Coordinates of C-alpha atoms and ligand atoms in Angstrom, one line a residue:
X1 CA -31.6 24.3 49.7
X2 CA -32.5 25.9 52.8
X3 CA -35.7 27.8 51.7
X4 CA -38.8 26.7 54.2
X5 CA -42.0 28.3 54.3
X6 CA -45.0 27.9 56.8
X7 CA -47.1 25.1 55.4
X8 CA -49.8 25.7 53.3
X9 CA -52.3 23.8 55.5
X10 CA -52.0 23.2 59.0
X11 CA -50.2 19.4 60.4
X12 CA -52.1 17.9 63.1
X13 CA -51.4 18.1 66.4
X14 CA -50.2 14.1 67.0
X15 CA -48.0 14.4 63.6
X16 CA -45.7 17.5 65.1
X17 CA -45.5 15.7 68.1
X18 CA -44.2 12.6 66.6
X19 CA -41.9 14.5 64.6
X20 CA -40.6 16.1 68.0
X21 CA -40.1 13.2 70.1
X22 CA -38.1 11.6 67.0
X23 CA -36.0 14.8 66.7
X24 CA -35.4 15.1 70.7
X25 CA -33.8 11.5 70.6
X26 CA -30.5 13.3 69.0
X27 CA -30.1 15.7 72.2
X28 CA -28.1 15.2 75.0
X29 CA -29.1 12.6 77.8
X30 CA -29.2 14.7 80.2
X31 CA -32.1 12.9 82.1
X32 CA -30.0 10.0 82.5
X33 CA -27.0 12.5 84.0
X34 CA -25.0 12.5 80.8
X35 CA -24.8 16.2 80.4
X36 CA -22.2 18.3 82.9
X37 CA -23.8 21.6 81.6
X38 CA -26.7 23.0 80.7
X39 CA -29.3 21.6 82.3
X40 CA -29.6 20.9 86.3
X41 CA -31.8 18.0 87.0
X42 CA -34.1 17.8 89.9
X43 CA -35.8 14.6 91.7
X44 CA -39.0 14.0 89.8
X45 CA -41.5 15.6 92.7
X46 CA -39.1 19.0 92.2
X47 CA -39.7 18.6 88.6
X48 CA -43.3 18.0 89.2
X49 CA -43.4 21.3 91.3
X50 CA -41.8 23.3 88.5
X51 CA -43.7 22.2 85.7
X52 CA -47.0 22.9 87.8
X53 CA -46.3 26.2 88.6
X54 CA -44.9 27.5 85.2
X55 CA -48.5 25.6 83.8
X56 CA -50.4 27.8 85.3
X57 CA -48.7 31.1 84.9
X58 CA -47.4 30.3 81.5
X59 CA -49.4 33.0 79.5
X60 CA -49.5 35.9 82.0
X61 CA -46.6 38.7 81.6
X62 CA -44.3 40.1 84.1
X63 CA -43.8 43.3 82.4
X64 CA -46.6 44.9 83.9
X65 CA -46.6 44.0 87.6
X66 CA -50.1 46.1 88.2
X67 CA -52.1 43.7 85.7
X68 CA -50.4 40.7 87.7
X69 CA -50.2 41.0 91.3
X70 CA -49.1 37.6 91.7
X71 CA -45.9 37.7 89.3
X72 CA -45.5 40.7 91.5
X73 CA -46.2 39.1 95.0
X74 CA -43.9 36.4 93.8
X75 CA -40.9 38.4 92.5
X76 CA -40.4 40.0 95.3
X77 CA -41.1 37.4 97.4
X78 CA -37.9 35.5 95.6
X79 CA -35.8 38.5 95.3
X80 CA -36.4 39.2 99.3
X81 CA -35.4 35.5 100.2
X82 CA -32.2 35.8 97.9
X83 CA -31.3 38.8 99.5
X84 CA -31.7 37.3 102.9
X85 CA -29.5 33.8 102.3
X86 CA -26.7 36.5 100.7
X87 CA -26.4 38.5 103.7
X88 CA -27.7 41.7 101.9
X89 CA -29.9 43.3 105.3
X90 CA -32.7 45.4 105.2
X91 CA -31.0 48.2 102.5
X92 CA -30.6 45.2 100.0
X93 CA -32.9 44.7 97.1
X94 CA -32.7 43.3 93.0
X95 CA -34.7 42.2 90.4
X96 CA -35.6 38.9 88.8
X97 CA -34.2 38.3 85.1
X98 CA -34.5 35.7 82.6
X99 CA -30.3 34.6 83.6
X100 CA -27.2 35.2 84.5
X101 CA -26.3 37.2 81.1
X102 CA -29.0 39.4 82.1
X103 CA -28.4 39.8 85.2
X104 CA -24.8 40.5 84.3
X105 CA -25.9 43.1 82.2
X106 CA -27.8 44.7 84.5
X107 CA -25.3 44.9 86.7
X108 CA -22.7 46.3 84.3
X109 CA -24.7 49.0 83.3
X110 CA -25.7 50.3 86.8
X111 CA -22.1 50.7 87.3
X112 CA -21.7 52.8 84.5
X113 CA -25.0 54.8 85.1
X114 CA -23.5 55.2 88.7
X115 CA -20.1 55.9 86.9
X116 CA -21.4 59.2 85.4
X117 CA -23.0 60.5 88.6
X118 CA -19.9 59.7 90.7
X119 CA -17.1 59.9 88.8
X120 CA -18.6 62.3 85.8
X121 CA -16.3 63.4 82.8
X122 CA -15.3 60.0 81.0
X123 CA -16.3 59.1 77.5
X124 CA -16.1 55.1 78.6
X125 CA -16.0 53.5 81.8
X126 CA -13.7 51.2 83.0
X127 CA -14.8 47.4 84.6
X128 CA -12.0 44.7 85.4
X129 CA -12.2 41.3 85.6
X130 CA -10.3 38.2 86.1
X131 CA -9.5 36.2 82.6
X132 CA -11.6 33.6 84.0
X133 CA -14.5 35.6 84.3
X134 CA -18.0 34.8 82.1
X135 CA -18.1 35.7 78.9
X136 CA -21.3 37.7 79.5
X137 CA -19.1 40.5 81.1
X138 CA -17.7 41.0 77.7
X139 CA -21.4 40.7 76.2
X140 CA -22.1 43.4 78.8
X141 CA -18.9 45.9 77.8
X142 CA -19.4 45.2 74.5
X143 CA -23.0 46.3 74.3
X144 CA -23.0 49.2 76.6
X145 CA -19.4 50.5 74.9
X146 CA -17.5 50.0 78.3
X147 CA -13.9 49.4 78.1
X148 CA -13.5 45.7 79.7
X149 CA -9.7 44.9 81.1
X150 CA -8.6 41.2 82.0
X151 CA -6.5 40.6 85.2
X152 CA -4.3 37.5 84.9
X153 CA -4.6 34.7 87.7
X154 CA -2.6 33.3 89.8
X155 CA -1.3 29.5 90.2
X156 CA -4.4 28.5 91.9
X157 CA -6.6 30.1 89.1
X158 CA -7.5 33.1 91.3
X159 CA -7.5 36.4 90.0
X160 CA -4.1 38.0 90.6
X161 CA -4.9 40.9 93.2
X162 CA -1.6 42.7 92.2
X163 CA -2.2 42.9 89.0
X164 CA -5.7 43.8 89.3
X165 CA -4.5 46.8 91.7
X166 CA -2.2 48.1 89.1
X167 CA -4.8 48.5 86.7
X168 CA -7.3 50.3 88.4
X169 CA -7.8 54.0 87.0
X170 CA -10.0 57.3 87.2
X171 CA -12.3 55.7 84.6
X172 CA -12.7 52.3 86.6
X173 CA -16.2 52.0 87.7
X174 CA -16.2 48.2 88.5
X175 CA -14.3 45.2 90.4
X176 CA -15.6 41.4 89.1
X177 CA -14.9 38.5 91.1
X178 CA -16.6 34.9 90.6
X179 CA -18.0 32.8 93.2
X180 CA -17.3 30.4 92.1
X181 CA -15.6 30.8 88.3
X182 CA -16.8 28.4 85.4
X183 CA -13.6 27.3 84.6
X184 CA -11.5 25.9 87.4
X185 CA -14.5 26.3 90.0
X186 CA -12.7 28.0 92.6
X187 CA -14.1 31.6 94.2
X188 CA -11.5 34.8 93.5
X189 CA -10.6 36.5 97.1
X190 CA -13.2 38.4 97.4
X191 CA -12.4 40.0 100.8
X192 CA -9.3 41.0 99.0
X193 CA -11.6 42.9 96.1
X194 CA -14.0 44.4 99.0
X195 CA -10.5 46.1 99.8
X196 CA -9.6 47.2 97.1
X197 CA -13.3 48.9 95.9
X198 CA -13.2 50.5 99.0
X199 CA -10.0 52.0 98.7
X200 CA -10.2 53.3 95.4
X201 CA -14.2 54.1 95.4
X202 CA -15.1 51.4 93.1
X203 CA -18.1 48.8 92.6
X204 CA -17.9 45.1 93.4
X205 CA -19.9 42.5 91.6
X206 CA -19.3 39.3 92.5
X207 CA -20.7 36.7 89.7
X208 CA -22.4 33.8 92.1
X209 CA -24.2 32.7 89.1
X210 CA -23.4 29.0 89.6
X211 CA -22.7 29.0 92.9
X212 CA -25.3 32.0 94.6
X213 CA -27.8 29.1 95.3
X214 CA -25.9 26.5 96.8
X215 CA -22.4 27.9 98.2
X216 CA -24.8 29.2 101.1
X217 CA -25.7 25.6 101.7
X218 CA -22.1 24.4 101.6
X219 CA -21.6 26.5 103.9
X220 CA -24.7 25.4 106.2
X221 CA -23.3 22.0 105.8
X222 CA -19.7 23.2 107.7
X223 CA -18.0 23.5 104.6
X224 CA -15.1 26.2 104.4
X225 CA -16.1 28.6 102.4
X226 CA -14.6 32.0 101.7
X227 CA -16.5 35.2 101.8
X228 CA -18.7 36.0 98.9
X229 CA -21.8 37.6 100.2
X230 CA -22.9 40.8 100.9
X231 CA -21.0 40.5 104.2
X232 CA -17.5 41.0 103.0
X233 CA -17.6 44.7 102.8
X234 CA -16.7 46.3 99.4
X235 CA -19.5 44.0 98.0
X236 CA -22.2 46.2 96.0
X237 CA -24.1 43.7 93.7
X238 CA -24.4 39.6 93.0
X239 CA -25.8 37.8 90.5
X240 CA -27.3 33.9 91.0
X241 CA -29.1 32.1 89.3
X242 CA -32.0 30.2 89.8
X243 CA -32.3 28.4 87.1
X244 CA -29.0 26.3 88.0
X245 CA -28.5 25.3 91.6
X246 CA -31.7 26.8 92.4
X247 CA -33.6 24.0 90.7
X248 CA -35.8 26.5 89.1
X249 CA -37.4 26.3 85.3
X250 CA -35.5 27.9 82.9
X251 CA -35.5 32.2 82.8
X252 CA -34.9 32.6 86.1
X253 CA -31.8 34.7 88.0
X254 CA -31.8 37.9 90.2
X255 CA -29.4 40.4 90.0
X256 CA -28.8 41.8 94.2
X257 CA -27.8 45.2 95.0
X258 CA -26.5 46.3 98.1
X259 CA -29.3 49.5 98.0
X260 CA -32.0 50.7 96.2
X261 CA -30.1 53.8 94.7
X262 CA -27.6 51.6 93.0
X263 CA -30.9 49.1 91.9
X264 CA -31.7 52.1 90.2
X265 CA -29.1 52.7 88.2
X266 CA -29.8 49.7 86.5
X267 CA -33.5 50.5 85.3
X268 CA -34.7 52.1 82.3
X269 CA -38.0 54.8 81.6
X270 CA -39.2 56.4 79.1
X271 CA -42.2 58.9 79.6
X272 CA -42.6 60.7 75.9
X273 CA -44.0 57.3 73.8
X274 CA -47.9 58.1 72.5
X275 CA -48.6 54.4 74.0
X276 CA -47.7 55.5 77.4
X277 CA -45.4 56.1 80.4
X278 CA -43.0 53.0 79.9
X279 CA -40.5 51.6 82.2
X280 CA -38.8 48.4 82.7
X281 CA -36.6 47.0 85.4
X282 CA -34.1 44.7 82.9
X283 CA -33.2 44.2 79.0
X284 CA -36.8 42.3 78.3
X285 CA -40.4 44.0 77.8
X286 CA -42.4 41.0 77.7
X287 CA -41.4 38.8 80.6
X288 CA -43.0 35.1 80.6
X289 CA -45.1 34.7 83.5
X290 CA -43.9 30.6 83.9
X291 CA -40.3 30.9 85.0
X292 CA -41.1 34.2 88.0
X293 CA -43.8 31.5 89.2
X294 CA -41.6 28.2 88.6
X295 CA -38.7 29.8 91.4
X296 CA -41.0 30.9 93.6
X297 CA -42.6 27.4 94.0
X298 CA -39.1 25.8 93.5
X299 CA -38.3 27.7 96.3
X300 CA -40.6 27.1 98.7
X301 CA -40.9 23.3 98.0
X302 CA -37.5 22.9 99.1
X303 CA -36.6 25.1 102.1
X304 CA -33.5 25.9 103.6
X305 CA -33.9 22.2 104.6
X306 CA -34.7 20.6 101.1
X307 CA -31.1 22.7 99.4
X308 CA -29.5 21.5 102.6
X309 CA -30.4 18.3 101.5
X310 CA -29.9 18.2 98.0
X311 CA -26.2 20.0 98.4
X312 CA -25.1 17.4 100.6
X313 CA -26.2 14.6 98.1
X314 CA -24.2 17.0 95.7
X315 CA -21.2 17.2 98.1
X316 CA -20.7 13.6 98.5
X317 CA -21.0 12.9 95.1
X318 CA -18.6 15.8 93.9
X319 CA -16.0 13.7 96.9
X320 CA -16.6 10.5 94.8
X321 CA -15.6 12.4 91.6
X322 CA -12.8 14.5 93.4
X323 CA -11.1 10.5 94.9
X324 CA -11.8 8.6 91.3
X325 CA -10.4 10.9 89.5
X326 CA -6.9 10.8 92.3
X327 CA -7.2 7.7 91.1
X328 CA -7.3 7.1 87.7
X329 CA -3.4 8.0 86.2
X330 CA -4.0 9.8 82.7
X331 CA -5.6 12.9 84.1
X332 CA -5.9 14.7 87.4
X333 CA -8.2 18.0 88.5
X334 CA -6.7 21.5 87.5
X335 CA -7.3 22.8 91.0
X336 CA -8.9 21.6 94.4
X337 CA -12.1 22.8 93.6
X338 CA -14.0 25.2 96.3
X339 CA -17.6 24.0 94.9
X340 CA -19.2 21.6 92.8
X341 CA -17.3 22.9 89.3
X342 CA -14.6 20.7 88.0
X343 CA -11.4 21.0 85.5
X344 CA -10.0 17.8 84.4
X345 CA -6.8 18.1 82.9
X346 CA -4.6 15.6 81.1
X347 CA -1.7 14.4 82.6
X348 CA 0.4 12.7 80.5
X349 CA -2.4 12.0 77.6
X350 CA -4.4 14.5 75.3
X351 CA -7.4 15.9 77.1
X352 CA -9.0 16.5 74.0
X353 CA -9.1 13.0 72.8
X354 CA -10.1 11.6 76.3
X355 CA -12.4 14.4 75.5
X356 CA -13.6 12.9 72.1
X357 CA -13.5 9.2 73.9
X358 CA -16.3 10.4 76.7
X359 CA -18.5 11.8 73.2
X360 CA -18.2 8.9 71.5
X361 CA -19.8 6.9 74.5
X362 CA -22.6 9.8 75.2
X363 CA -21.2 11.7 77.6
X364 CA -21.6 15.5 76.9
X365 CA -18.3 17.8 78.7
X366 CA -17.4 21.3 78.1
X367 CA -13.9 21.4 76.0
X368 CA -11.9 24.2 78.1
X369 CA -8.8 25.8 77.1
X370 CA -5.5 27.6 78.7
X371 CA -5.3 25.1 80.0
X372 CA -6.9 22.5 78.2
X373 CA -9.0 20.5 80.0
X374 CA -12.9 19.4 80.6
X375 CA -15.3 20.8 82.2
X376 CA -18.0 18.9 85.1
X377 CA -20.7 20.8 87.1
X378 CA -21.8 18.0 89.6
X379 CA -25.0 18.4 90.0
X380 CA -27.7 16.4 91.7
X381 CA -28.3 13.8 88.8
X382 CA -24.5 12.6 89.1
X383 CA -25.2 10.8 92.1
X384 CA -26.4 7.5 90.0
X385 CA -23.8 7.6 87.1
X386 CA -20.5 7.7 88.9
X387 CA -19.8 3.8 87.9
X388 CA -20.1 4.0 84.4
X389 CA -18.8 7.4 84.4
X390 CA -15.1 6.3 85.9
X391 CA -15.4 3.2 83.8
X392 CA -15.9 5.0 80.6
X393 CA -12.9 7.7 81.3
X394 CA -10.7 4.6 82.0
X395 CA -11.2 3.2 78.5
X396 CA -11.1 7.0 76.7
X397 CA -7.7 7.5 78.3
X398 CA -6.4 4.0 77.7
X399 CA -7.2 5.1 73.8
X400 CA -6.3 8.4 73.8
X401 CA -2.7 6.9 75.2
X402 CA -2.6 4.8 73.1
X403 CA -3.6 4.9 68.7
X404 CA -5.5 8.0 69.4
X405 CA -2.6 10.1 70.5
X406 CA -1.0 9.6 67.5
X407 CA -4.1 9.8 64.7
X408 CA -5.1 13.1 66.0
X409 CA -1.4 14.5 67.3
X410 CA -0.5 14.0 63.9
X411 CA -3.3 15.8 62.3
X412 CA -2.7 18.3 64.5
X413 CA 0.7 18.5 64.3
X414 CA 0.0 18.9 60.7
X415 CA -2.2 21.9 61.0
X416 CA -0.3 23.3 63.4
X417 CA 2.9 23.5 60.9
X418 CA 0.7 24.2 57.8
X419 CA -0.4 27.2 59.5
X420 CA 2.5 28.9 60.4
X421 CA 3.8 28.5 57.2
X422 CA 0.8 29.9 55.5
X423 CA 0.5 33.3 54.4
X424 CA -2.0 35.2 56.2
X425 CA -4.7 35.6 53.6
X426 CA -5.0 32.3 53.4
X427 CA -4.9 31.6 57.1
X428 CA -8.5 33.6 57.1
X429 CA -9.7 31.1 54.3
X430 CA -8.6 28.1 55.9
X431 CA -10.5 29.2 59.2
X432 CA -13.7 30.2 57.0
X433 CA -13.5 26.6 55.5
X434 CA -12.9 24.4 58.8
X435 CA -15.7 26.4 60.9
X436 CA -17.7 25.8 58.2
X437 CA -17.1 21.9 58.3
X438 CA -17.2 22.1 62.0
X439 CA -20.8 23.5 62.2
X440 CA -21.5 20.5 59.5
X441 CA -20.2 18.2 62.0
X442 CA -21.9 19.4 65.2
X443 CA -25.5 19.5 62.7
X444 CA -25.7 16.3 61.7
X445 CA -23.7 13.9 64.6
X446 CA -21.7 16.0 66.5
X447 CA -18.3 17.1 66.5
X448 CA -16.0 14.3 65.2
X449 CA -12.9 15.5 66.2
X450 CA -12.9 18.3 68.8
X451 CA -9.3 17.5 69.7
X452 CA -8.2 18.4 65.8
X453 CA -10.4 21.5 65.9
X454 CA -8.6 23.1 69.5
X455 CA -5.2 22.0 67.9
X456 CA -5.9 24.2 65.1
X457 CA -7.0 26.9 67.1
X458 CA -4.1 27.2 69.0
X459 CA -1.8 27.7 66.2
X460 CA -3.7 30.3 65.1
X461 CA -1.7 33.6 65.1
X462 CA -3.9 36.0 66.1
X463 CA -7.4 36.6 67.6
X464 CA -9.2 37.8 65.5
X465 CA -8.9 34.9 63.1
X466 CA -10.2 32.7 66.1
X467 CA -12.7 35.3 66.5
X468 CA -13.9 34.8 62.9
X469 CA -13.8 31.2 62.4
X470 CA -16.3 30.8 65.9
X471 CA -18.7 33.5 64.2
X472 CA -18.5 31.3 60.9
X473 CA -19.5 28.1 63.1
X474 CA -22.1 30.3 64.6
X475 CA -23.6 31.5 61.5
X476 CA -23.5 28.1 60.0
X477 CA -25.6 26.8 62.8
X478 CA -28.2 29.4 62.3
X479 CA -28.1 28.5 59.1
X480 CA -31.4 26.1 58.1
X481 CA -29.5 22.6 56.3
X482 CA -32.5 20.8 55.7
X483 CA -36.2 21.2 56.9
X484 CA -37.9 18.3 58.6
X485 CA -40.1 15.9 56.7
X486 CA -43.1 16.3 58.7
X487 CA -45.1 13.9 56.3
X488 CA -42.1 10.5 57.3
X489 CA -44.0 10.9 60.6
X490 CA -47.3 10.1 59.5
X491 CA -48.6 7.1 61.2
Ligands
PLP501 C1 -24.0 30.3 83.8 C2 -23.1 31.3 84.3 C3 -23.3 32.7 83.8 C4 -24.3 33.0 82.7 O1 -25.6 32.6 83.0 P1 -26.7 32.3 81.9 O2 -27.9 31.9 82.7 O3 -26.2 31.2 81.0 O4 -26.9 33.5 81.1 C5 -22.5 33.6 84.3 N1 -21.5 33.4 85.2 C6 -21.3 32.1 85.6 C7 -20.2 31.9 86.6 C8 -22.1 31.1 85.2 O5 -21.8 29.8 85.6

């Protein structure tokens, strides 16, 4: 069913873009402000400024900085002004990566590198990191065979310095705190991590990823915002990305270290290869030439004046969203967020269906969990969609209260006890089967009930079942269901 081979003449040029601009209809709006991930939406001058600059630099290669000196000129250019708006001085340096994972990764694996010169004689190297940290720190351990330990938070959703104290060992390399988190949105004490690195010899990353481009601006603006720079002392490395708050075409973060002997820690040579003395700063070889170019222009467009401008747009709006949402009785935020990163919870109604309302009417949020809730990164686009926004959640949570509550509780409910009664083999089967249906679903219209799906998951006895059933959704997206019919486009 799935077999597909190159066709055996060439398709002209207007039929594969036909057959593009029909398949791109099925994405998510987020041009019209409908996503609250993903994608960070300029004005359309930015845009025009990004798509210029990664035009013209979109075949040359920043893996060899000699052929290119302009990828050059320009990476360092961007690295030295990120340096300079995180407080890093004249000692602090970094490198330009595709993203935050990457970044991440770099910055995990300079602390082990630095782990073996400083604190020599472990097998595997310790990093801890609140439960709320990204995902990519686990990417990062579980790549370079570190051992990765979760620190619990606290009622405000900020990692719990206690416990985080108790756990640090011989073997711990690396502190993590985010500024701000993905889920909740709120920025771990970081002063309080400086402390503790410095006290027991460790590294500090702190993971500004979403908010290393625009927290500084907040700030600007007379915003209260806690330390998270290179100022607070303790602080070794950051990662931002460009590519979000930044305004910058996809492929673009830096990864900041507080000096150039810890930077290299995170590079890799190798000098014996027959096709030559190779050595790379990051995970990638090749390095596309559009995204290095797109930031630097991004950045330069705007000016500490144009962010300045473009956060406060962002901060009034995220007020709007912070007072509706007071407002409307259903749900209510997790937290007071410190940013522009938003948790809705339910309050008194199932998130999840409110949840599977907003899909229904083309709105794309982030399902979060412990606790459940959704998930809204304001960005600049919101500013013109707050209306129907608020007027949409209104109607999901009047029907999640109402029949909805009870369609998908009872499912659920069902699940739930048909689970626990289950013996464990089968458990494994029944997970295979449903993320099988679920990557169906999210092929062909999306998810039809997401609120069914978490309810599941939650009864679920142990992790590695959950683990399993996301890897079968995975591999059944990656899975080809039916090739396009480039012929139907013909016109
Ligand atoms: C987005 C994000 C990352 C990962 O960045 P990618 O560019 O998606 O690889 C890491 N940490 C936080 C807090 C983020 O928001």
């Amino acid at each position: 069913m799935n077999s597909k081979q190159l066709p055996i003449e060439g398709i002209s040029s207007e039929r594969i873009f036909a057959a593009m601009e029909e398949i791109k209809q099925k994405d998510i709006r987020w041009g019209e402000g409908r996503a609250f991930s993903l994608v960070f939406k300029g004005d359309p001058q930015m845009d025009e400024v990004i798509r210029r600059a990664s035009q013209m630099f979109f075949s040359e290669n920043g893996l060899n900085p000699s052929a290119f000196p302009s990828l050059k000129q320009f990476e360092n250019e961007v690295v030295a002004m990120m340096v300079n708006l995180l407080n890093g001085g004249e000692a602090g340096c970094g490198s330009m990566t595709s993203g935050g994972t990457e970044s991440i990764l770099m910055a995990v694996k300079a602390a082990r590198e630095w782990g073996k010169k400083n604190k020599p004689g472990h097998a595997r190297y310790k990093v801890i990191v609140p439960i709320s940290v990204h995902p990519a720190f686990d990417k990062a351990c579980h790549y370079f065979e570190m051992d990765l330990v979760k620190a619990p938070l606290t009622s405000d959703y900020r990692v719990d310095i206690e416990a985080v104290t108790k756990l640090i060992d011989e073997r711990t390399v690396l502190l993590v705190g985010s500024a701000p988190q993905y889920p909740q949105g709120v920025i771990d004490p970081i002063e309080k991590l400086g402390e503790l690195a410095l006290k027991h010899k460790t590294l500090l990353h702190v993971d500004g990823c979403v908010g290393g481009v625009l927290l500084p601006f907040f700030k600007m603006l007379g915003s209260d915002i806690s330390g998270f720079d290179f100022s607070v002392p303790g602080v070794t490395s950051i990662s931002a990305d460009l590519h979000k708050y930044g305004y910058a075409a996809k492929g673009a973060s830096v990864v900041l270290f507080k000096n150039k002997e810890l930077r290299r820690h995170s590079y890799f040579a190798s000098t014996d290869w027959p096709g030559g003395m190779y050595a790379s700063p990051s995970v990638l070889g090749t390095r596309a030439g559009g995204p290095i170019a797109a930031a630097w222009a991004i950045m330069n467009y705007l000016g500490i004046e144009g962010y300045k401008r473009v956060a406060s747009t962002i901060r009034t709006t995220v007020n709007e969203f912070k007072e509706r949402i007071a407002k409307q009785p259903g749900v209510k935020l997790a937290v007071e967020p410190d940013m522009s990163v938003l948790c809705i919870v339910g309050d008194g109604v199932d998130i999840y269906q409110v949840g599977d309302g907003m899909t229904k009417r083309g709105w794309h949020l982030d399902r979060q969990q412990n606790p459940a809730g959704l998930h809204l990164t304001v960005t600049y686009a919101h500013a013109e969609i707050i209306e129907s926004f608020f007027s949409d959640l209104k109607a999901s949570v009047d029907e999640a209260g109402a029949f909805g509550a009870k369609l998908t509780g009872m499912k659920t409910g069902f699940a739930k006890g048909l689970i626990k009664a289950m013996p464990k083999s089968m458990v494994g089967k029944l997970v295979e089967r449903e993320g099988k249906n679920f990557s169906k679903d999210l092929d062909s219209d999306g998810p039809k009930s997401t609120a069914a799906m978490y309810g599941m998951m939650e009864a679920l006895p142990g992790k590695g079942d959950l683990d399993g059933l996301v890897l079968d959704v995975l591999d059944g997206l990656f899975t080809l269901q039916k090739p396009m019919d480039l012929k139907g486009n013909q016109q």
